[in-house]
Short mmCIF file of C-alpha atoms (C1' of nucleotides) in Angstrom, two decimals:
data_model
loop_
_atom_site.label_atom_id
_atom_site.label_comp_id
_atom_site.label_asym_id
_atom_site.label_seq_id
_atom_site.Cartn_x
_atom_site.Cartn_y
_atom_site.Cartn_z
CA MET T 2 -61.66 3.00 -0.60
CA ARG T 3 -59.07 5.29 0.90
CA ARG T 4 -55.95 5.68 -1.15
CA HIS T 5 -54.32 8.77 0.25
CA ASP T 6 -53.31 7.88 3.78
CA PRO T 7 -49.77 8.87 4.64
CA GLY T 8 -48.55 7.63 7.97
CA ARG T 9 -50.57 4.48 7.65
CA ARG T 10 -47.51 2.42 8.27
CA ASP T 11 -46.77 4.44 11.38
CA ARG T 12 -50.29 3.99 12.63
CA ILE T 13 -50.00 0.24 12.28
CA VAL T 14 -46.81 0.24 14.33
CA GLU T 15 -48.41 2.45 16.97
CA VAL T 16 -51.49 0.30 17.27
CA THR T 17 -49.32 -2.78 17.51
CA LEU T 18 -47.61 -1.36 20.57
CA GLU T 19 -50.97 -0.48 22.11
CA LEU T 20 -52.28 -3.96 21.56
CA ILE T 21 -49.14 -5.60 22.89
CA ALA T 22 -49.72 -3.70 26.12
CA GLU T 23 -53.34 -4.83 26.20
CA VAL T 24 -53.34 -8.42 25.02
CA GLY T 25 -49.69 -9.30 24.68
CA VAL T 26 -47.74 -10.67 21.76
CA ALA T 27 -49.60 -13.92 22.27
CA GLY T 28 -52.93 -12.19 21.64
CA LEU T 29 -51.94 -10.26 18.54
CA SER T 30 -53.41 -10.90 15.13
CA HIS T 31 -53.12 -9.15 11.79
CA ARG T 32 -56.85 -8.76 11.78
CA GLY T 33 -57.04 -7.26 15.25
CA ILE T 34 -54.34 -4.73 14.46
CA ALA T 35 -55.90 -3.81 11.13
CA ARG T 36 -59.31 -3.28 12.74
CA ARG T 37 -57.96 -1.03 15.47
CA ALA T 38 -55.77 0.94 13.06
CA ASP T 39 -58.71 1.32 10.67
CA VAL T 40 -56.72 -0.22 7.87
CA PRO T 41 -57.62 -2.97 5.42
CA LEU T 42 -56.29 -6.42 6.18
CA GLY T 43 -54.32 -6.43 2.95
CA SER T 44 -52.24 -3.52 4.19
CA MET T 45 -50.68 -5.67 6.87
CA THR T 46 -48.85 -7.98 4.53
CA TYR T 47 -48.27 -5.14 2.11
CA HIS T 48 -46.31 -3.00 4.57
CA PHE T 49 -44.67 -5.79 6.56
CA ASP T 50 -43.27 -9.18 5.67
CA GLY T 51 -45.32 -11.04 8.22
CA MET T 52 -45.79 -10.67 11.92
CA ASP T 53 -42.15 -11.00 12.85
CA ASP T 54 -41.15 -8.07 10.69
CA LEU T 55 -43.90 -5.99 12.27
CA LEU T 56 -42.89 -6.99 15.78
CA ARG T 57 -39.27 -6.09 15.20
CA THR T 58 -40.27 -2.72 13.81
CA ALA T 59 -42.63 -2.02 16.69
CA PHE T 60 -40.19 -3.00 19.41
CA THR T 61 -37.40 -1.04 17.78
CA ARG T 62 -39.57 2.05 17.91
CA PHE T 63 -40.50 1.32 21.50
CA ALA T 64 -36.86 0.98 22.51
CA GLU T 65 -35.90 4.19 20.76
CA ARG T 66 -38.73 6.08 22.40
CA PHE T 67 -37.86 4.65 25.79
CA SER T 68 -34.21 5.58 25.33
CA ALA T 69 -35.27 9.11 24.47
CA SER T 70 -37.42 9.41 27.58
CA TYR T 71 -34.53 8.02 29.58
CA ALA T 72 -32.28 10.73 28.21
CA ALA T 73 -34.94 13.36 28.86
CA HIS T 74 -35.20 12.24 32.44
CA PHE T 75 -31.51 13.00 32.98
CA ALA T 76 -31.31 15.97 30.62
CA GLU T 77 -31.36 18.75 33.21
CA VAL T 78 -29.39 16.94 35.83
CA GLY T 79 -26.28 18.85 36.76
CA ALA T 80 -24.24 17.63 39.69
CA ARG T 81 -23.64 14.10 40.79
CA GLU T 82 -25.92 14.43 43.79
CA GLU T 83 -28.78 15.38 41.47
CA ALA T 84 -28.08 12.27 39.45
CA VAL T 85 -28.65 10.13 42.52
CA SER T 86 -32.03 11.74 43.13
CA ALA T 87 -32.91 11.34 39.47
CA ILE T 88 -32.13 7.61 39.63
CA VAL T 89 -34.29 7.16 42.71
CA ALA T 90 -37.11 9.07 41.08
CA LEU T 91 -36.75 6.97 37.94
CA ILE T 92 -37.12 3.74 39.87
CA ARG T 93 -40.19 5.08 41.60
CA GLU T 94 -41.76 5.99 38.30
CA LEU T 95 -40.93 2.66 36.68
CA SER T 96 -42.38 0.62 39.50
CA ALA T 97 -45.50 2.76 39.87
CA ASP T 98 -48.82 1.70 38.44
CA ALA T 99 -48.67 4.44 35.85
CA GLY T 100 -45.51 2.99 34.41
CA MET T 101 -46.94 -0.49 34.14
CA ARG T 102 -47.94 -0.12 30.53
CA ASP T 103 -44.37 0.40 29.43
CA ASN T 104 -43.23 -2.36 31.73
CA ILE T 105 -45.58 -4.80 30.09
CA VAL T 106 -44.26 -3.99 26.64
CA ALA T 107 -40.69 -4.15 27.89
CA TYR T 108 -41.16 -7.61 29.38
CA GLU T 109 -42.75 -8.82 26.19
CA LEU T 110 -39.61 -7.65 24.45
CA TYR T 111 -37.37 -9.34 27.01
CA THR T 112 -39.25 -12.55 26.47
CA LEU T 113 -38.61 -12.45 22.75
CA ALA T 114 -35.00 -11.40 23.25
CA ALA T 115 -34.32 -14.31 25.57
CA ARG T 116 -35.22 -16.70 22.77
CA ASP T 117 -34.24 -14.84 19.61
CA PRO T 118 -30.89 -13.05 19.06
CA ALA T 119 -32.49 -10.71 16.54
CA TYR T 120 -34.45 -9.11 19.35
CA ARG T 121 -31.41 -9.14 21.59
CA GLU T 122 -29.92 -6.53 19.29
CA ILE T 123 -32.75 -4.21 20.25
CA THR T 124 -32.34 -4.82 23.96
CA GLY T 125 -28.57 -4.55 23.62
CA ARG T 126 -28.74 -1.12 22.00
CA TRP T 127 -31.28 -0.02 24.58
CA MET T 128 -29.11 -1.04 27.49
CA ALA T 129 -26.06 0.55 25.93
CA VAL T 130 -27.91 3.86 25.78
CA SER T 131 -29.03 3.79 29.40
CA ARG T 132 -25.53 2.85 30.50
CA SER T 133 -23.85 5.61 28.52
CA GLU T 134 -26.35 8.03 30.00
CA LEU T 135 -25.29 7.05 33.50
CA GLU T 136 -21.65 7.34 32.50
CA ARG T 137 -22.05 11.08 32.36
CA TRP T 138 -21.67 11.01 36.15
CA PHE T 139 -20.28 7.62 37.06
CA ALA T 140 -17.44 5.36 36.01
CA GLY T 141 -18.22 2.56 33.56
CA ASP T 142 -18.33 -0.17 36.18
CA VAL T 143 -20.55 1.81 38.51
CA ALA T 144 -22.83 2.75 35.64
CA ARG T 145 -23.26 -0.90 34.82
CA GLN T 146 -24.04 -1.70 38.44
CA LEU T 147 -26.54 1.11 38.69
CA ASP T 148 -28.18 0.05 35.47
CA ALA T 149 -28.67 -3.46 36.80
CA LEU T 150 -29.96 -2.16 40.11
CA ILE T 151 -32.48 0.11 38.41
CA GLU T 152 -33.74 -2.75 36.29
CA GLY T 153 -33.97 -5.09 39.25
CA PHE T 154 -35.81 -2.66 41.48
CA ALA T 155 -38.20 -1.71 38.71
CA LEU T 156 -38.99 -5.35 38.07
CA HIS T 157 -39.41 -6.30 41.70
CA GLY T 158 -41.41 -3.17 42.40
CA ALA T 159 -43.79 -4.02 39.60
CA LEU T 160 -44.09 -7.76 40.14
CA ASP T 161 -43.69 -8.21 43.87
CA VAL T 162 -46.68 -8.07 46.16
CA ALA T 163 -44.68 -6.31 48.87
CA PRO T 164 -44.55 -2.55 48.16
CA LEU T 165 -41.21 -0.98 47.42
CA GLU T 166 -39.93 1.45 50.06
CA ILE T 167 -38.17 4.38 48.53
CA GLY T 168 -35.72 4.69 51.40
CA VAL T 169 -34.39 1.22 50.67
CA VAL T 170 -33.92 2.20 47.05
CA GLU T 171 -32.09 5.38 47.91
CA SER T 172 -29.70 3.72 50.30
CA ALA T 173 -28.82 1.08 47.71
CA VAL T 174 -28.06 3.71 45.10
CA ARG T 175 -25.92 5.65 47.56
CA ARG T 176 -23.97 2.56 48.52
CA LEU T 177 -23.21 1.77 44.88
CA VAL T 178 -22.06 5.27 44.00
CA GLY T 179 -19.94 5.27 47.16
CA ALA T 180 -21.40 8.21 49.01
CA MET K 22 -56.34 -46.95 23.96
CA ARG K 23 -54.41 -46.42 27.14
CA ARG K 24 -56.52 -46.19 30.26
CA HIS K 25 -54.10 -46.75 33.05
CA ASP K 26 -51.72 -43.82 32.93
CA PRO K 27 -51.04 -42.30 36.31
CA GLY K 28 -49.03 -39.13 36.23
CA ARG K 29 -50.59 -38.09 32.98
CA ARG K 30 -51.55 -34.79 34.48
CA ASP K 31 -47.99 -34.25 35.63
CA ARG K 32 -46.64 -35.08 32.21
CA ILE K 33 -48.87 -32.49 30.63
CA VAL K 34 -47.59 -29.84 33.02
CA GLU K 35 -43.99 -30.85 32.37
CA VAL K 36 -44.38 -30.76 28.61
CA THR K 37 -46.07 -27.39 28.88
CA LEU K 38 -42.98 -25.96 30.59
CA GLU K 39 -40.74 -27.52 27.92
CA LEU K 40 -42.79 -26.01 25.14
CA ILE K 41 -42.94 -22.60 26.79
CA ALA K 42 -39.14 -22.59 26.73
CA GLU K 43 -39.12 -23.59 23.08
CA VAL K 44 -41.95 -21.69 21.45
CA GLY K 45 -43.21 -19.37 24.16
CA VAL K 46 -46.67 -18.91 25.58
CA ALA K 47 -47.61 -17.34 22.27
CA GLY K 48 -46.78 -20.54 20.42
CA LEU K 49 -48.60 -22.94 22.73
CA SER K 50 -51.61 -24.96 21.68
CA HIS K 51 -53.59 -27.71 23.33
CA ARG K 52 -52.85 -29.90 20.35
CA GLY K 53 -49.13 -29.31 20.41
CA ILE K 54 -48.91 -30.09 24.09
CA ALA K 55 -51.04 -33.21 23.75
CA ARG K 56 -48.92 -34.49 20.87
CA ARG K 57 -45.66 -34.02 22.72
CA ALA K 58 -47.01 -35.49 25.95
CA ASP K 59 -48.43 -38.44 24.03
CA VAL K 60 -51.87 -37.76 25.39
CA PRO K 61 -55.22 -37.52 23.62
CA LEU K 62 -56.51 -34.06 22.90
CA GLY K 63 -59.55 -34.66 25.07
CA SER K 64 -57.33 -35.03 28.11
CA MET K 65 -56.36 -31.41 27.94
CA THR K 66 -59.76 -30.01 28.70
CA TYR K 67 -60.48 -32.93 30.98
CA HIS K 68 -57.59 -32.23 33.32
CA PHE K 69 -57.54 -28.44 33.02
CA ASP K 70 -60.21 -25.80 32.66
CA GLY K 71 -58.71 -24.30 29.55
CA MET K 72 -55.30 -22.89 28.76
CA ASP K 73 -55.22 -20.35 31.55
CA ASP K 74 -55.69 -22.98 34.21
CA LEU K 75 -52.90 -25.03 32.68
CA LEU K 76 -50.58 -22.06 32.49
CA ARG K 77 -51.16 -21.13 36.11
CA THR K 78 -50.48 -24.70 37.18
CA ALA K 79 -47.32 -24.94 35.08
CA PHE K 80 -45.88 -21.62 36.23
CA THR K 81 -46.68 -22.40 39.85
CA ARG K 82 -44.68 -25.59 39.55
CA PHE K 83 -41.88 -23.74 37.82
CA ALA K 84 -41.72 -21.13 40.58
CA GLU K 85 -41.72 -23.77 43.30
CA ARG K 86 -38.95 -25.68 41.60
CA PHE K 87 -36.94 -22.55 41.09
CA SER K 88 -37.38 -21.56 44.72
CA ALA K 89 -36.17 -24.99 45.77
CA SER K 90 -33.05 -24.71 43.62
CA TYR K 91 -32.51 -21.26 45.04
CA ALA K 92 -32.64 -22.69 48.55
CA ALA K 93 -30.34 -25.55 47.54
CA HIS K 94 -27.83 -23.08 46.19
CA PHE K 95 -27.55 -21.46 49.62
CA ALA K 96 -28.05 -24.61 51.66
CA GLU K 97 -24.47 -25.26 52.62
CA VAL K 98 -23.45 -21.66 52.99
CA GLY K 99 -22.14 -20.95 56.47
CA ALA K 100 -20.61 -17.58 57.12
CA ARG K 101 -21.56 -14.26 55.65
CA GLU K 102 -18.52 -14.12 53.44
CA GLU K 103 -19.54 -17.40 51.83
CA ALA K 104 -22.95 -15.93 51.16
CA VAL K 105 -21.34 -13.17 49.12
CA SER K 106 -19.51 -15.70 46.98
CA ALA K 107 -22.68 -17.73 46.59
CA ILE K 108 -24.55 -14.67 45.34
CA VAL K 109 -21.85 -13.88 42.80
CA ALA K 110 -21.83 -17.48 41.62
CA LEU K 111 -25.61 -17.42 41.34
CA ILE K 112 -25.56 -14.37 39.13
CA ARG K 113 -22.95 -15.98 36.92
CA GLU K 114 -25.06 -19.09 36.52
CA LEU K 115 -28.24 -17.18 35.81
CA SER K 116 -26.66 -15.05 33.11
CA ALA K 117 -24.81 -17.95 31.49
CA ASP K 118 -26.07 -19.62 28.35
CA ALA K 119 -26.88 -22.79 30.26
CA GLY K 120 -29.33 -20.91 32.44
CA MET K 121 -31.10 -19.34 29.51
CA ARG K 122 -33.83 -21.93 29.39
CA ASP K 123 -35.03 -21.05 32.85
CA ASN K 124 -34.66 -17.37 32.08
CA ILE K 125 -36.93 -17.71 29.11
CA VAL K 126 -39.64 -19.34 31.16
CA ALA K 127 -39.19 -16.79 33.92
CA TYR K 128 -39.62 -13.87 31.54
CA GLU K 129 -42.70 -15.44 30.07
CA LEU K 130 -44.04 -15.54 33.60
CA TYR K 131 -43.07 -11.92 34.25
CA THR K 132 -44.87 -10.91 31.11
CA LEU K 133 -48.08 -12.53 32.28
CA ALA K 134 -47.64 -11.17 35.80
CA ALA K 135 -47.24 -7.63 34.54
CA ARG K 136 -50.69 -7.82 33.01
CA ASP K 137 -52.58 -10.22 35.25
CA PRO K 138 -52.64 -10.03 39.08
CA ALA K 139 -53.36 -13.76 39.31
CA TYR K 140 -49.87 -14.46 38.02
CA ARG K 141 -48.44 -11.76 40.24
CA GLU K 142 -49.30 -13.98 43.17
CA ILE K 143 -46.88 -16.56 41.81
CA THR K 144 -44.10 -14.05 41.26
CA GLY K 145 -44.82 -12.48 44.64
CA ARG K 146 -44.42 -15.78 46.49
CA TRP K 147 -41.31 -16.54 44.51
CA MET K 148 -39.67 -13.23 45.39
CA ALA K 149 -40.66 -13.60 49.01
CA VAL K 150 -38.83 -16.91 49.15
CA SER K 151 -35.63 -15.60 47.61
CA ARG K 152 -35.69 -12.60 49.92
CA SER K 153 -36.22 -14.67 53.06
CA GLU K 154 -33.37 -16.89 51.96
CA LEU K 155 -31.06 -13.87 51.82
CA GLU K 156 -32.31 -12.72 55.20
CA ARG K 157 -30.48 -15.60 56.78
CA TRP K 158 -27.34 -13.45 56.49
CA PHE K 159 -28.51 -9.93 55.81
CA ALA K 160 -30.97 -7.45 57.24
CA GLY K 161 -34.34 -7.15 55.53
CA ASP K 162 -33.49 -3.96 53.65
CA VAL K 163 -30.18 -5.30 52.41
CA ALA K 164 -31.80 -8.56 51.39
CA ARG K 165 -34.26 -6.65 49.30
CA GLN K 166 -31.50 -4.65 47.68
CA LEU K 167 -29.48 -7.75 46.94
CA ASP K 168 -32.50 -9.49 45.50
CA ALA K 169 -33.08 -6.63 43.10
CA LEU K 170 -29.41 -6.50 42.16
CA ILE K 171 -29.34 -10.22 41.43
CA GLU K 172 -32.38 -9.95 39.24
CA GLY K 173 -31.04 -6.94 37.40
CA PHE K 174 -27.63 -8.45 36.74
CA ALA K 175 -29.14 -11.72 35.61
CA LEU K 176 -31.41 -9.92 33.19
CA HIS K 177 -28.75 -7.62 31.80
CA GLY K 178 -26.28 -10.47 31.58
CA ALA K 179 -28.72 -12.50 29.56
CA LEU K 180 -30.12 -9.77 27.34
CA ASP K 181 -27.25 -7.37 26.87
CA VAL K 182 -24.79 -7.80 24.05
CA ALA K 183 -21.90 -6.63 26.23
CA PRO K 184 -20.63 -9.55 28.33
CA LEU K 185 -20.93 -9.32 32.08
CA GLU K 186 -17.67 -9.01 34.00
CA ILE K 187 -17.74 -10.96 37.20
CA GLY K 188 -15.50 -8.48 39.01
CA VAL K 189 -18.08 -5.75 38.50
CA VAL K 190 -20.73 -8.03 39.94
CA GLU K 191 -18.66 -8.87 42.98
CA SER K 192 -17.81 -5.30 43.82
CA ALA K 193 -21.49 -4.33 43.62
CA VAL K 194 -22.49 -7.10 45.99
CA ARG K 195 -19.76 -6.11 48.42
CA ARG K 196 -20.80 -2.49 48.35
CA LEU K 197 -24.39 -3.39 49.16
CA VAL K 198 -23.52 -5.67 52.06
CA GLY K 199 -21.20 -3.01 53.38
CA ALA K 200 -17.89 -4.84 53.33
"C1'" DC W 9 -57.07 13.17 -22.76
"C1'" DG W 10 -55.80 8.21 -22.76
"C1'" DC W 11 -53.00 4.80 -21.04
"C1'" DG W 12 -49.38 1.93 -18.70
"C1'" DG W 13 -47.47 0.75 -14.52
"C1'" DT W 14 -47.28 1.10 -9.73
"C1'" DT W 15 -49.63 0.93 -5.46
"C1'" DA W 16 -52.90 -0.85 -2.65
"C1'" DT W 17 -56.97 -3.73 -1.51
"C1'" DG W 18 -60.75 -7.20 -1.18
"C1'" DT W 19 -61.49 -11.85 -0.97
"C1'" DA W 20 -60.99 -16.61 -0.77
"C1'" DC W 21 -58.37 -20.76 0.79
"C1'" DG W 22 -56.39 -24.16 3.66
"C1'" DA W 23 -54.84 -24.82 8.13
"C1'" DT W 24 -55.28 -24.63 12.88
"C1'" DC W 25 -57.35 -23.42 16.91
"C1'" DG W 26 -60.32 -24.17 21.56
"C1'" DT W 27 -64.12 -26.42 23.16
"C1'" DA W 28 -68.24 -29.21 23.80
"C1'" DC W 29 -70.40 -33.49 23.94
"C1'" DG W 30 -71.93 -38.25 23.04
"C1'" DC W 31 -70.14 -42.52 23.79
"C1'" DA W 32 -66.68 -46.25 24.72
"C1'" DT W 33 -64.38 -48.31 28.47
"C1'" DG W 34 -63.11 -50.83 32.38
"C1'" DA W 35 -63.04 -51.12 37.50
"C1'" DG W 36 -65.65 -52.40 41.36
"C1'" DA W 37 -70.02 -53.89 43.55
"C1'" DG W 38 -73.13 -57.56 43.93
"C1'" DC A 16 -69.47 -63.57 36.00
"C1'" DT A 17 -72.61 -59.56 35.12
"C1'" DC A 18 -74.17 -55.09 35.61
"C1'" DT A 19 -73.43 -50.19 36.47
"C1'" DC A 20 -71.66 -45.85 36.46
"C1'" DA A 21 -67.94 -42.65 36.89
"C1'" DT A 22 -63.96 -41.77 34.22
"C1'" DG A 23 -61.74 -40.66 30.13
"C1'" DC A 24 -61.58 -40.15 25.08
"C1'" DG A 25 -62.53 -39.36 19.87
"C1'" DT A 26 -64.60 -36.37 16.96
"C1'" DA A 27 -66.86 -32.71 14.95
"C1'" DC A 28 -68.13 -27.73 14.89
"C1'" DG A 29 -67.67 -22.89 14.41
"C1'" DA A 30 -64.43 -19.43 14.65
"C1'" DT A 31 -60.23 -17.37 13.57
"C1'" DC A 32 -55.92 -17.30 11.79
"C1'" DG A 33 -51.92 -15.97 8.09
"C1'" DT A 34 -51.20 -15.59 3.47
"C1'" DA A 35 -51.56 -15.38 -1.61
"C1'" DC A 36 -53.34 -13.44 -5.56
"C1'" DA A 37 -56.41 -11.37 -8.94
"C1'" DT A 38 -57.94 -6.96 -9.59
"C1'" DA A 39 -59.29 -2.22 -8.69
"C1'" DA A 40 -57.74 2.54 -8.07
"C1'" DC A 41 -54.59 6.10 -8.81
"C1'" DC A 42 -50.72 8.87 -10.80
"C1'" DG A 43 -47.76 10.72 -14.14
"C1'" DC A 44 -46.20 10.57 -18.75
"C1'" DG A 45 -46.87 10.80 -23.59
#
DNA sequence: CGCGGTTATGTACGATCGTACGCATGAGAG
DNA sequence: CTCTCATGCGTACGATCGTACATAACCGCG
């Protein structure tokens, strides 16, 4: 029996995110998470008040991490023209196969948020962050438009069978920013 | 015992879509669907080869229906300027509370599509239809850009806490179509 | 060193699940 | 009307689930 195990709670959250990407919220189980996290089953209900509590915690962490990576992506961007390139590059990354794992988790979150206002708080904060990031270079309205465009292209790039041409993306971004 | 019950298969599919909107794919069960559809449990595995087969059938129907309503929305649109208004109106409807039910089902589908290529076929066909509808007024590239913008605005309108201003939507559409 | 209280865990319970399969049923042929 | 066989259904099985709770392990205080 292992008593001293700091960060056990963290590990549970981390494994939950991994499993969401693999089997979805629908395929989760306390037992499956506990097994993968190498944690006794009893720990699940000890650290979290049921599955919903765990899910909210996990998705909150996911959103925070995603917001941070969003900020990092734009961290070294100086001029406005660089911002345009950064947006195009971001869309390419999001719609690429490598970014699919995060997309999966994000859509699972969207699904929950569409039904439950509690999760909409998470998505709301997330979107506020990405918008305020864009507002470093663009007016509020334009930032909102760009944010929607990024989301739309990322989704269609990931879920459409027709491949996304980067030139089409770039011209859309340029039209919105008015250049 | 009811033997003569044509359309039983259809009713199962319909109830499945209802329940997806209410409890999500995660909350589905053969028993729950059978109860609601007033159908014996045995019918479930008789008409469908397990849950996955049922889900694919249900989401295919959903996508076809949605495509049809998409086409109906643009059916009586004549000139290009009318198309712009129709797009703006569409975004407003999609992000309104009344449209949330369909959004929920759509996001459940996206979630599956992100993980499973079999469902990506459904989303792919769906997106192809909406794009070709837009191509009645706009060039292929612009249609693609508009399609992404519509999706992005609908999603952010539904999942963001900040309300969507219709003026911002309209100006984005106009910028993309170059007017 | 002993001991009380907190922290954490193993286990057992009742419910629910998907699925398989033997059998009832009723329509259509004769 | 009777027989037959494909169609459709009830039921039972094994597995898995979330959760509660008694109890074991540890830590710090006296």
